[in-house]
Structures are given as structure tokens and as C-alpha cells.
């Protein structure tokens, strides 16, 4: 139940989180997934992450480039575009505003929270 | 491309080599080039190897569903000879309803032409359903901001007229496999659709034009030479003021309808 709820929350903000990871520099699928897990967001399956990366690329918010590796099958590296940076800034502000409203409401009804 | 990776996919019991072969088939069928399929599969193989998972099915889900997510929004490199085109026009009171009705029949809006008509295409071999929405933006900066906000939900701009922006996205983005289109309805014969509300406004406008024309003619005929100049000045002032009031009222109505 708790995992389902977290998964549902994540669905609305995963695009932003991926863009946020890419502000630290270019990255590839598994590394992005690891960064999100390290940030406490839980394990993101490839089946969830890759359609998001495709969507961001189609919207010109990130650009992907496949590079052949000396060892292994090669990787597709993703980089944030200028449009992606602007979208991240605007949508982050909207998300934080929403988060603040939720937090304020929940805190006001929580026994240990603010009145 | 699909390789011969014989790893047994844990829980699903499917070998990951079989999984990627099936995925490659789905990606090819969706129109990706051999190179795109090869690099996509190679990247996913690398992901699976690094994650130390042995179950591609568990990591990525059913190949067909996963492939649909990977090709969503990608446009074929070459135009299809089987594609049909259709141009049509409507008014601002019926546009969204009609766009979504014809989007459900596989018509994709590519833009608006100089006459304000929606220019649509439909690929008879690989038609899919589309959904549309309209937003309001007063200038280029607002248009950019609105487009950036909607891009995260896979909405793509497909034209703008005055301060209306139109967006499209494949219905698969919200409905998944249920958005597949099996049977094609024949292209509509009509090219102009006017709503009852718009026709009502046209009648009001025509009646107002007849009344003001008649009054003007009477004033100029019977008012004498001294009336001509003041009447001309009044007309020059009244026309843009009336036009602005009418436009503002319509804009207010539309904005209220958008927010409702």
C-alpha cells in the first residue's frame, strides 16, 4: 500500500527528477536510476525510466547520444537542453508551491504539527 | 541486434535474449530504423547488465508495452506515400470538440495554414488516435512558457491562431494500448464546420451592420452638409472602439469557458 502510494506520487514528478539529475551533467539510464535511488526515491525500474527519457527527448528537454563502449554494449547518454533547464525551473516552482500547500494542510491536521 | 544472450530471466522464465529479440521486433514494427533498434537494445542490455538483474521482463515489463513507451512521439524519417491529408476550418466554439472527434479517427494536425485551416494527415498504414487541447497565450514568451509546461506531459504544439495555442499528443500517452486504431473512417467531405453559437453571432453582426448602415444613410441624406464631418469623425472613433469592445467580450467569454 505504502509502496503503491509512493509510486503514484513519483509518477507526477519523475520527469522533473530526471531533469534535476541531469543538471549535474550528462548521464545514462542506469546511472540516472542509481542517482534517484541514492536520493531516497526508491528503485526506479527501467520500464518506468526509459519511456520518461524518451518523452523528455521528444520534447527537446534533453538530448540523447549513443556511444559505443570499449567494453560492453554501449550506452545512450542524455544531456539537459536550454529548454529543459527552463522547463525544470518553471515546473519545479509549481511543484514546490503545491508541495508547500500539501505540507501546510497536513501539518495543520497532524497532532504534532503546526497549528 | 537481438544477440544471443542466453541469461535466464528469473521470475518470468523468459530468456533475456528472447526478450530483446521480441522487443527489437516491436520497435521495428513501430517504424524505428535498424540502427535505432540496435542502439536502443544495446543500451537496454547495458542497463540490465549493470543492474545485475537477470529478468528483463521484470525490469522493463512486457516487450510490446515497453516498446510503445520507447517510440511514443517519434516521427518516421520519411513521409509515407499512404498518408492522407485533409484541411478544414471551424470556429473557436467548436474547435476542441471537433479536433478530438477527428483525432479519434486518426487525424493528426500538422499546423494551421494562412487561411486558419487545420492541416491534417493520417497514415492509412499506421494510423493512431490523437488528442488535442487548446490554451491561451498572449505573446511569444507566454507561448514558450505554456509549451514548456505541457511538454512534460507529452503535449506538442501544433499551431496557433491569434492568442489560441493548439497542442496534440498521441492518445497512447493517456490511454495506453486502448488507443490503437483498427478501422479507419473515410475522410470527411466537409471542410467548414460552424457551430450554432458562432452562426448566432454572425446573425447579430449582420443585423447590427444593416441597422448602422441604414441609420448612417438616413443621417447623411437628411442631415445636411454640416452633419457630414462630425459623422465621419464619430464613425472613425466608434469603429475601433466597437471592434475592441466586441473582441474583449469574446475573449472574456472564451477565457471563462477555458477556466470552467
Coordinates of N, CA and C in Angstrom, one line a residue, chain B residues 140-247:
Chain B
X140 N 4.7 35.7 -27.5 CA 5.7 34.6 -27.8 C 6.3 34.1 -26.5
X141 N 6.5 35.0 -25.5 CA 7.1 34.5 -24.3 C 6.1 33.6 -23.5
X142 N 4.8 34.0 -23.5 CA 3.8 33.1 -22.9 C 3.6 31.8 -23.6
X143 N 3.7 31.9 -25.0 CA 3.6 30.7 -25.7 C 4.7 29.7 -25.4
X144 N 5.9 30.2 -25.2 CA 7.1 29.4 -24.9 C 6.9 28.7 -23.5
X145 N 6.4 29.6 -22.6 CA 6.2 29.1 -21.2 C 5.1 28.0 -21.2
X146 N 4.0 28.2 -21.9 CA 2.9 27.3 -21.9 C 3.4 26.0 -22.5
X147 N 4.1 26.1 -23.6 CA 4.6 24.9 -24.3 C 5.6 24.1 -23.4
X148 N 6.5 24.8 -22.7 CA 7.4 24.1 -21.9 C 6.7 23.4 -20.7
X149 N 5.7 24.0 -20.2 CA 4.9 23.3 -19.1 C 4.2 22.1 -19.6
X150 N 3.6 22.1 -20.8 CA 2.9 21.0 -21.2 C 3.8 19.9 -21.8
X151 N 5.0 20.2 -22.2 CA 5.9 19.3 -22.8 C 6.1 18.1 -21.9
X152 N 6.1 18.4 -20.6 CA 6.4 17.3 -19.6 C 5.3 16.2 -19.7
X153 N 4.1 16.6 -20.1 CA 3.0 15.6 -20.2 C 2.9 15.2 -21.7
X154 N 3.9 15.4 -22.5 CA 4.0 14.9 -23.9 C 3.1 15.7 -24.8
X155 N 2.6 16.9 -24.4 CA 1.8 17.7 -25.4 C 2.8 18.5 -26.3
X156 N 2.5 18.5 -27.6 CA 3.4 19.1 -28.5 C 2.5 20.2 -29.3
X157 N 3.1 21.4 -29.4 CA 2.4 22.5 -30.1 C 2.1 22.1 -31.5
X158 N 0.9 22.4 -32.0 CA 0.6 22.0 -33.4 C 0.0 23.2 -34.2
X159 N 0.2 24.4 -33.6 CA -0.3 25.6 -34.4 C -0.9 26.6 -33.4
X160 N -0.8 27.9 -33.8 CA -1.5 28.9 -33.0 C -2.2 29.9 -33.9
X161 N -3.3 30.5 -33.4 CA -4.1 31.4 -34.2 C -4.5 32.5 -33.2
X162 N -4.1 33.8 -33.5 CA -4.3 34.9 -32.6 C -3.7 34.5 -31.2
X163 N -4.5 34.4 -30.2 CA -3.9 34.0 -28.9 C -4.3 32.6 -28.5
X164 N -4.8 31.8 -29.4 CA -5.1 30.4 -29.1 C -3.9 29.5 -29.5
X165 N -3.5 28.7 -28.6 CA -2.5 27.7 -29.0 C -3.1 26.3 -29.0
X166 N -2.7 25.5 -30.0 CA -3.3 24.1 -30.0 C -2.1 23.1 -29.8
X167 N -2.5 22.1 -29.0 CA -1.5 21.1 -28.7 C -2.1 19.7 -29.0
X168 N -1.2 18.8 -29.4 CA -1.6 17.4 -29.7 C -0.7 16.4 -28.9
X169 N -1.2 15.3 -28.7 CA -0.4 14.2 -28.3 C -1.0 12.8 -28.7
X170 N -0.2 11.8 -28.9 CA -0.9 10.5 -29.2 C -1.7 10.1 -28.0
X171 N -2.9 9.5 -28.3 CA -3.7 9.1 -27.2 C -3.1 8.0 -26.4
X172 N -2.2 7.3 -27.0 CA -1.5 6.2 -26.3 C -0.8 6.7 -25.0
X173 N -0.5 8.1 -25.0 CA 0.1 8.6 -23.8 C -0.8 8.6 -22.6
X174 N -2.1 8.7 -22.8 CA -3.0 8.6 -21.7 C -3.9 7.4 -21.6
X175 N -4.1 6.7 -22.8 CA -4.9 5.5 -22.8 C -4.2 4.2 -23.0
X176 N -2.9 4.3 -23.3 CA -2.1 3.1 -23.5 C -2.6 2.3 -24.7
X177 N -2.5 1.0 -24.7 CA -2.8 0.1 -25.8 C -4.3 0.3 -26.3
X178 N -5.1 0.8 -25.4 CA -6.5 1.0 -25.8 C -6.7 2.1 -26.9
X179 N -5.6 2.8 -27.1 CA -5.7 3.9 -28.1 C -5.4 3.4 -29.5
X180 N -5.1 2.2 -29.6 CA -4.9 1.6 -31.0 C -6.1 1.8 -31.9
X181 N -5.8 2.1 -33.2 CA -6.9 2.3 -34.1 C -6.9 1.2 -35.1
X182 N -8.0 0.5 -35.2 CA -8.1 -0.7 -36.1 C -8.7 -0.3 -37.4
X183 N -9.9 0.3 -37.3 CA -10.7 0.6 -38.6 C -10.7 2.1 -38.8
X184 N -10.4 2.5 -40.1 CA -10.4 3.9 -40.4 C -11.7 4.3 -41.0
X185 N -12.2 5.5 -40.5 CA -13.5 6.0 -41.1 C -13.0 6.9 -42.3
X186 N -13.8 6.9 -43.3 CA -13.4 7.7 -44.6 C -13.3 9.1 -44.2
X187 N -12.4 9.8 -44.9 CA -12.2 11.3 -44.7 C -13.5 12.0 -44.8
X188 N -13.8 13.0 -43.9 CA -15.0 13.8 -44.1 C -15.0 14.6 -45.4
X189 N -16.2 14.7 -45.9 CA -16.3 15.5 -47.2 C -16.3 17.0 -46.8
X190 N -16.8 17.4 -45.6 CA -16.9 18.8 -45.3 C -15.5 19.4 -45.0
X191 N -15.4 20.7 -45.2 CA -14.2 21.4 -44.9 C -14.4 22.6 -44.0
X192 N -15.7 22.9 -43.7 CA -16.0 24.0 -42.9 C -17.1 23.6 -41.9
X193 N -16.8 23.8 -40.6 CA -17.8 23.5 -39.6 C -18.0 24.7 -38.7
X194 N -19.3 25.2 -38.7 CA -19.6 26.4 -37.9 C -20.6 26.0 -36.8
X195 N -20.3 26.3 -35.6 CA -21.2 26.0 -34.5 C -22.5 26.9 -34.5
X196 N -23.5 26.4 -33.9 CA -24.7 27.2 -33.8 C -24.5 28.5 -33.1
X197 N -23.6 28.5 -32.1 CA -23.3 29.7 -31.4 C -22.6 30.8 -32.3
X198 N -21.7 30.3 -33.1 CA -21.0 31.2 -34.0 C -21.9 31.7 -35.0
X199 N -22.8 30.9 -35.5 CA -23.8 31.3 -36.6 C -24.7 32.4 -36.0
X200 N -25.1 32.2 -34.7 CA -25.9 33.2 -34.0 C -25.2 34.6 -33.9
X201 N -23.9 34.5 -33.6 CA -23.1 35.8 -33.5 C -23.0 36.4 -34.9
X202 N -22.8 35.6 -35.9 CA -22.8 36.2 -37.3 C -24.1 36.9 -37.6
X203 N -25.2 36.3 -37.2 CA -26.5 36.9 -37.5 C -26.6 38.3 -36.7
X204 N -26.2 38.3 -35.5 CA -26.2 39.5 -34.7 C -25.4 40.6 -35.4
X205 N -24.2 40.2 -35.9 CA -23.3 41.1 -36.5 C -23.9 41.7 -37.8
X206 N -24.5 40.8 -38.6 CA -25.2 41.2 -39.8 C -26.3 42.2 -39.5
X207 N -27.1 41.9 -38.5 CA -28.2 42.7 -38.1 C -27.7 44.1 -37.7
X208 N -26.6 44.1 -36.9 CA -26.0 45.4 -36.4 C -25.5 46.2 -37.6
X209 N -24.9 45.5 -38.6 CA -24.4 46.2 -39.8 C -25.5 46.8 -40.6
X210 N -26.6 46.1 -40.7 CA -27.7 46.6 -41.5 C -28.3 47.9 -40.8
X211 N -28.5 47.8 -39.5 CA -29.1 48.9 -38.7 C -28.2 50.1 -38.8
X212 N -26.9 49.9 -38.6 CA -26.0 51.1 -38.6 C -25.8 51.6 -40.0
X213 N -25.9 50.8 -41.0 CA -25.8 51.3 -42.4 C -27.0 52.1 -42.7
X214 N -28.2 51.6 -42.3 CA -29.4 52.3 -42.6 C -29.4 53.7 -41.9
X215 N -29.0 53.7 -40.6 CA -29.0 54.9 -39.8 C -28.0 55.9 -40.5
X216 N -26.9 55.4 -40.9 CA -25.9 56.3 -41.5 C -26.4 56.9 -42.8
X217 N -27.0 56.1 -43.6 CA -27.6 56.6 -44.9 C -28.6 57.7 -44.6
X218 N -29.5 57.4 -43.6 CA -30.5 58.4 -43.3 C -30.0 59.7 -42.8
X219 N -29.0 59.6 -41.9 CA -28.3 60.8 -41.3 C -27.7 61.6 -42.5
X220 N -26.9 60.9 -43.3 CA -26.2 61.6 -44.4 C -27.2 62.2 -45.4
X221 N -28.3 61.6 -45.7 CA -29.2 62.0 -46.7 C -30.0 63.3 -46.2
X222 N -30.4 63.2 -44.9 CA -31.3 64.2 -44.4 C -30.7 65.2 -43.4
X223 N -29.5 65.0 -43.1 CA -28.8 65.8 -42.0 C -28.2 67.1 -42.6
X224 N -28.0 67.2 -43.9 CA -27.4 68.4 -44.4 C -25.9 68.3 -44.4
X225 N -25.2 69.4 -45.0 CA -23.8 69.4 -45.2 C -23.1 69.4 -43.8
X226 N -23.7 70.1 -42.9 CA -23.0 70.3 -41.6 C -22.8 69.0 -40.8
X227 N -23.6 68.0 -41.1 CA -23.5 66.7 -40.4 C -22.4 65.8 -40.8
X228 N -22.0 66.0 -42.1 CA -21.0 65.0 -42.7 C -19.7 64.9 -41.9
X229 N -19.1 66.0 -41.6 CA -17.8 66.0 -40.9 C -17.9 65.3 -39.5
X230 N -18.8 65.9 -38.6 CA -18.9 65.2 -37.3 C -19.3 63.7 -37.4
X231 N -20.1 63.4 -38.4 CA -20.5 62.0 -38.5 C -19.3 61.1 -38.9
X232 N -18.4 61.7 -39.8 CA -17.2 61.0 -40.2 C -16.3 60.7 -39.0
X233 N -16.1 61.8 -38.2 CA -15.2 61.7 -37.1 C -15.8 60.7 -36.1
X234 N -17.1 60.8 -35.9 CA -17.7 59.8 -34.9 C -17.6 58.4 -35.4
X235 N -17.7 58.2 -36.7 CA -17.6 56.8 -37.3 C -16.1 56.3 -37.1
X236 N -15.2 57.2 -37.4 CA -13.7 56.8 -37.2 C -13.4 56.4 -35.8
X237 N -14.0 57.1 -34.8 CA -13.8 56.8 -33.4 C -14.6 55.6 -33.0
X238 N -15.8 55.5 -33.5 CA -16.7 54.4 -33.0 C -16.3 53.0 -33.5
X239 N -15.8 53.0 -34.8 CA -15.5 51.7 -35.3 C -14.4 50.9 -34.5
X240 N -13.2 51.5 -34.3 CA -12.2 50.8 -33.5 C -12.7 50.5 -32.0
X241 N -13.4 51.5 -31.4 CA -13.9 51.3 -30.1 C -14.9 50.1 -30.0
X242 N -15.8 50.1 -31.0 CA -16.8 49.0 -31.1 C -16.1 47.6 -31.3
X243 N -15.1 47.7 -32.2 CA -14.4 46.5 -32.5 C -13.6 45.9 -31.3
X244 N -13.0 46.9 -30.5 CA -12.3 46.5 -29.3 C -13.2 45.9 -28.3
X245 N -14.3 46.6 -28.1 CA -15.3 46.1 -27.1 C -15.8 44.7 -27.5
X246 N -16.1 44.5 -28.8 CA -16.6 43.2 -29.2 C -15.5 42.1 -29.0
X247 N -14.3 42.4 -29.4 CA -13.2 41.5 -29.3 C -12.9 41.1 -27.8

